[in-house]
Amino acid sequence: MIRFLIVGISLLALPSCGADGTPMRPTASGTVTVTPSGVHTGGSVGVSKGPVSIGISL
């Protein structure tokens, strides 16, 4: 799981640094859900350029 997370973040970091042109702004979001069964957290990170979007949900 850790390896998948590291590979995913590195793949998102390469286009956001502008390696092949102008830099793209990465997006990030986080959620916290409180239910009677407990507290659940989640989040996502991604980048988009035109019609193409890449993201990872955590």
Tab-separated table of C-alpha atoms in Angstrom:
chain	number	residue	atom	x	y	z
A	1	MET	CA	0.000	0.000	0.000
A	2	ILE	CA	2.815	2.406	0.860
A	3	ARG	CA	4.560	1.682	-2.447
A	4	PHE	CA	1.340	2.365	-4.366
A	5	LEU	CA	0.918	5.664	-2.524
A	6	ILE	CA	4.515	6.734	-3.219
A	7	VAL	CA	4.250	5.847	-6.918
A	8	GLY	CA	0.913	7.662	-7.199
A	9	ILE	CA	2.194	10.841	-5.573
A	10	SER	CA	5.334	10.832	-7.716
A	11	LEU	CA	3.239	10.423	-10.890
A	12	LEU	CA	1.122	13.396	-9.830
A	13	ALA	CA	4.179	15.479	-8.942
A	14	LEU	CA	5.820	15.143	-12.357
A	15	PRO	CA	3.078	16.904	-14.384
A	16	SER	CA	2.475	19.482	-11.673
A	17	CYS	CA	6.125	20.625	-11.800
A	18	GLY	CA	5.814	21.629	-15.456
A	19	ALA	CA	8.293	19.095	-16.860
A	20	ASP	CA	6.709	19.259	-20.341
A	21	GLY	CA	5.355	22.803	-20.356
A	22	THR	CA	3.600	25.213	-18.057
A	23	PRO	CA	2.964	23.983	-14.507
A	24	MET	CA	-0.452	22.595	-13.586
A	25	ARG	CA	-1.978	23.289	-10.209
A	26	PRO	CA	-2.634	20.157	-8.192
A	27	THR	CA	-5.946	19.809	-6.383
A	28	ALA	CA	-6.520	18.327	-2.947
A	29	SER	CA	-9.551	17.729	-0.773
A	30	GLY	CA	-10.245	16.124	2.566
A	31	THR	CA	-13.321	14.845	4.342
A	32	VAL	CA	-14.180	13.914	7.891
A	33	THR	CA	-17.435	12.020	8.461
A	34	VAL	CA	-18.856	11.457	11.934
A	35	THR	CA	-21.424	8.662	12.241
A	36	PRO	CA	-22.779	6.672	15.168
A	37	SER	CA	-20.329	3.900	14.252
A	38	GLY	CA	-17.274	6.178	14.415
A	39	VAL	CA	-15.229	8.843	12.688
A	40	HIS	CA	-14.048	8.240	9.123
A	41	THR	CA	-11.495	10.322	7.232
A	42	GLY	CA	-10.704	10.461	3.553
A	43	GLY	CA	-9.102	12.626	0.947
A	44	SER	CA	-7.990	12.917	-2.625
A	45	VAL	CA	-5.235	14.549	-4.660
A	46	GLY	CA	-5.051	15.089	-8.386
A	47	VAL	CA	-4.165	17.223	-11.382
A	48	SER	CA	-6.119	18.115	-14.503
A	49	LYS	CA	-5.283	19.660	-17.839
A	50	GLY	CA	-8.051	20.240	-20.326
A	51	PRO	CA	-10.267	17.140	-20.554
A	52	VAL	CA	-7.699	14.859	-18.855
A	53	SER	CA	-7.800	14.422	-15.088
A	54	ILE	CA	-5.696	12.136	-12.866
A	55	GLY	CA	-6.385	11.603	-9.185
A	56	ILE	CA	-5.885	9.340	-6.207
A	57	SER	CA	-8.380	8.883	-3.382
A	58	LEU	CA	-7.009	8.100	0.060
